[in-house]
mmCIF file of C-alpha atoms in Angstrom:
data_model
loop_
_atom_site.group_PDB
_atom_site.id
_atom_site.type_symbol
_atom_site.label_atom_id
_atom_site.label_comp_id
_atom_site.label_asym_id
_atom_site.label_seq_id
_atom_site.Cartn_x
_atom_site.Cartn_y
_atom_site.Cartn_z
ATOM 1 C CA THR A 169 258.948 45.483 -13.930
ATOM 2 C CA ASP A 170 256.098 46.163 -16.210
ATOM 3 C CA GLU A 171 254.224 47.972 -13.580
ATOM 4 C CA ALA A 172 257.191 50.218 -12.993
ATOM 5 C CA ILE A 173 257.373 51.013 -16.696
ATOM 6 C CA GLU A 174 253.538 51.799 -16.704
ATOM 7 C CA THR A 175 254.041 54.088 -13.834
ATOM 8 C CA LEU A 176 256.683 56.073 -15.688
ATOM 9 C CA TYR A 177 254.618 56.081 -18.892
ATOM 10 C CA GLY A 178 251.698 57.635 -16.955
ATOM 11 C CA LEU A 179 253.784 60.093 -15.154
ATOM 12 C CA HIS A 180 255.540 61.382 -18.321
ATOM 13 C CA ASN A 181 252.615 61.163 -20.667
ATOM 14 C CA GLY A 182 254.323 58.626 -22.875
ATOM 15 C CA ASN A 183 257.446 60.936 -23.513
ATOM 16 C CA LEU A 184 260.044 58.237 -24.075
ATOM 17 C CA ARG A 185 263.127 60.445 -23.440
ATOM 18 C CA ALA A 186 261.663 61.259 -20.037
ATOM 19 C CA ILE A 187 260.693 57.620 -19.271
ATOM 20 C CA LEU A 188 264.268 56.319 -20.243
ATOM 21 C CA ASN A 189 265.768 59.217 -18.271
ATOM 22 C CA SER A 190 263.844 58.196 -15.177
ATOM 23 C CA LEU A 191 264.620 54.552 -15.508
ATOM 24 C CA CYS A 192 268.366 55.345 -16.142
ATOM 25 C CA THR A 193 268.509 57.569 -12.985
ATOM 26 C CA ALA A 194 266.742 54.917 -10.817
ATOM 27 C CA VAL A 195 268.966 52.009 -12.135
ATOM 28 C CA LYS A 196 272.115 54.088 -11.417
ATOM 29 C CA GLU A 197 271.019 54.881 -8.061
ATOM 30 C CA ILE A 198 270.151 51.348 -6.868
ATOM 31 C CA THR A 199 272.437 49.061 -8.818
ATOM 32 C CA LYS A 200 275.732 48.251 -6.972
ATOM 33 C CA GLU A 201 277.433 45.051 -7.975
ATOM 34 C CA LYS A 202 274.678 42.681 -8.846
ATOM 35 C CA PRO A 203 271.390 43.071 -10.642
ATOM 36 C CA VAL A 204 268.382 44.364 -8.807
ATOM 37 C CA LEU A 205 264.683 43.903 -9.908
ATOM 38 C CA LEU A 206 263.323 47.344 -10.284
ATOM 39 C CA THR A 207 259.856 47.096 -8.862
ATOM 40 C CA ASN A 208 257.258 49.817 -8.973
ATOM 41 C CA ASP A 209 257.581 50.542 -5.256
ATOM 42 C CA LEU A 210 261.256 50.777 -5.489
ATOM 43 C CA LEU A 211 261.145 53.014 -8.525
ATOM 44 C CA LYS A 212 258.866 55.455 -6.805
ATOM 45 C CA SER A 213 260.982 55.463 -3.734
ATOM 46 C CA VAL A 214 264.212 56.020 -5.369
ATOM 47 C CA LEU A 215 263.075 58.829 -7.810
ATOM 48 C CA SER A 216 260.930 60.545 -5.187
ATOM 49 C CA GLN A 217 264.007 60.763 -2.888
ATOM 50 C CA ILE A 218 266.161 61.984 -5.632
ATOM 51 C CA ALA A 219 263.791 64.574 -6.651
ATOM 52 C CA GLN A 220 263.235 65.727 -2.896
ATOM 53 C CA LYS A 221 267.158 66.047 -2.513
ATOM 54 C CA ARG A 222 267.333 68.273 -5.663
ATOM 55 C CA PHE A 223 264.209 70.119 -4.991
ATOM 56 C CA SER A 224 264.126 70.871 -1.233
ATOM 57 C CA ASP A 225 267.641 72.609 -0.808
ATOM 58 C CA LYS A 226 267.023 75.156 -3.471
ATOM 59 C CA LEU A 227 263.577 76.481 -3.226
ATOM 60 C CA THR A 228 261.567 78.477 -0.790
ATOM 61 C CA PRO A 229 258.030 77.472 0.242
ATOM 62 C CA THR A 230 256.580 80.091 -2.169
ATOM 63 C CA MET A 231 258.534 78.654 -5.074
ATOM 64 C CA GLN A 232 257.281 75.161 -4.014
ATOM 65 C CA GLU A 233 253.672 76.640 -4.312
ATOM 66 C CA VAL A 234 254.396 77.831 -7.756
ATOM 67 C CA ILE A 235 255.775 74.386 -8.725
ATOM 68 C CA VAL A 236 252.565 72.746 -7.293
ATOM 69 C CA GLU A 237 250.472 75.092 -9.276
ATOM 70 C CA MET A 238 252.405 74.243 -12.447
ATOM 71 C CA LEU A 239 252.010 70.500 -11.903
ATOM 72 C CA LYS A 240 248.160 70.921 -11.837
ATOM 73 C CA GLN A 241 248.379 72.348 -15.402
ATOM 74 C CA LYS A 242 250.124 71.281 -18.349
ATOM 75 C CA GLU A 243 251.666 74.742 -19.165
ATOM 76 C CA ILE A 244 251.268 78.064 -17.537
ATOM 77 C CA THR A 245 251.954 81.806 -17.871
ATOM 78 C CA ASN A 246 253.204 84.266 -15.232
ATOM 79 C CA LYS A 247 249.779 85.942 -15.368
ATOM 80 C CA VAL A 248 247.812 82.725 -14.726
ATOM 81 C CA ALA A 249 250.176 81.618 -12.030
ATOM 82 C CA SER A 250 249.827 85.051 -10.337
ATOM 83 C CA GLU A 251 246.283 85.035 -10.350
ATOM 84 C CA SER A 252 245.951 81.383 -9.114
ATOM 85 C CA LEU A 253 248.105 81.958 -6.142
ATOM 86 C CA ASN A 254 246.944 85.609 -5.331
ATOM 87 C CA LYS A 255 250.434 87.055 -6.002
ATOM 88 C CA LYS A 256 251.640 90.122 -7.968
ATOM 89 C CA ALA A 257 252.776 89.373 -11.399
ATOM 90 C CA GLN A 258 256.112 91.229 -10.667
ATOM 91 C CA ASN A 259 256.783 88.928 -7.767
ATOM 92 C CA MET A 260 255.895 85.858 -9.951
ATOM 93 C CA SER A 261 258.449 86.914 -12.467
ATOM 94 C CA LYS A 262 261.137 86.614 -9.890
ATOM 95 C CA TYR A 263 260.096 83.060 -8.956
ATOM 96 C CA PHE A 264 260.012 81.997 -12.648
ATOM 97 C CA THR A 265 263.543 83.190 -13.046
ATOM 98 C CA ILE A 266 264.985 81.362 -9.978
ATOM 99 C CA LEU A 267 262.967 78.186 -11.168
ATOM 100 C CA LYS A 268 264.497 78.434 -14.630
ATOM 101 C CA GLU A 269 267.961 78.985 -13.263
ATOM 102 C CA ASN A 270 267.530 75.684 -10.999
ATOM 103 C CA GLN A 271 266.162 73.957 -14.114
ATOM 104 C CA CYS A 272 262.858 73.226 -12.545
ATOM 105 C CA ILE A 273 260.893 74.684 -15.239
ATOM 106 C CA TYR A 274 261.505 75.576 -18.863
ATOM 107 C CA LEU A 275 260.048 77.620 -21.557
ATOM 108 C CA VAL A 276 257.461 75.837 -23.781
ATOM 109 C CA ARG A 277 256.493 78.500 -26.120
ATOM 110 C CA ALA A 278 255.766 82.165 -26.477
ATOM 111 C CA ASP A 279 252.591 83.685 -28.175
ATOM 112 C CA GLY A 280 253.329 87.375 -28.597
ATOM 113 C CA ARG A 281 254.174 88.605 -25.127
ATOM 114 C CA GLU A 282 252.791 85.547 -23.182
ATOM 115 C CA LYS A 283 255.431 83.002 -22.260
ATOM 116 C CA TYR A 284 254.175 79.388 -21.488
ATOM 117 C CA TYR A 285 256.222 77.450 -18.988
ATOM 118 C CA ALA A 286 256.067 73.681 -18.083
ATOM 119 C CA VAL A 287 257.911 71.870 -15.168
ATOM 120 C CA ALA A 288 260.915 69.939 -15.759
ATOM 121 C CA GLU A 289 260.355 66.080 -16.015
ATOM 122 C CA TRP A 290 262.510 65.349 -12.863
ATOM 123 C CA ILE A 291 260.048 67.582 -10.868
ATOM 124 C CA LYS A 292 257.390 65.108 -11.605
ATOM 125 C CA TRP A 293 259.120 62.564 -9.596
ATOM 126 C CA LEU A 294 257.966 64.249 -6.620
ATOM 127 C CA MET A 295 254.398 62.931 -7.354
ATOM 128 C CA LEU A 296 255.569 59.286 -7.185
ATOM 129 C CA ASP A 297 255.660 59.178 -3.260
ATOM 130 C CA SER A 298 251.965 59.194 -2.185
ATOM 131 C CA SER A 299 253.110 59.546 1.605
ATOM 132 C CA LYS A 300 254.709 62.974 0.926
ATOM 133 C CA GLU A 301 252.882 66.257 1.639
ATOM 134 C CA PHE A 302 253.869 67.453 -1.946
ATOM 135 C CA GLN A 303 251.725 64.832 -3.591
ATOM 136 C CA ALA A 304 248.643 65.709 -1.354
ATOM 137 C CA GLN A 305 248.874 69.401 -2.362
ATOM 138 C CA ILE A 306 248.938 68.497 -6.021
ATOM 139 C CA THR A 307 246.043 66.009 -5.923
ATOM 140 C CA GLN A 308 243.823 68.298 -3.784
ATOM 141 C CA HIS A 309 242.322 70.127 -6.856
#
């Protein structure tokens, strides 16, 4: 529906590739043999479930905190994340490495020695289900 497209547009800040990827993933997940009307509620439910399956198996609670902090900002450095979460920068490097290996974050740019990271588009699917604790953590601030 138009409402579902608007939700994806807002979630991915107009990034057409991410919108189409999300839409394709949802359609593949729910379509069996006959066409289905992809409503906003169905879209949110399907994508948040897929992200939860991908996400929860691989990451520790501390790494989830890092992801929550990254979702609050467009891009983040190791230093900013460590200050925000009151963790040592050395420990934060370990989390960033694991998150990169699990394709949860990616390097956006580097300015000198500072590396800026952003969350992968599929991680944003976690924000679609407002009944989840994860969504509440992100919107608290």
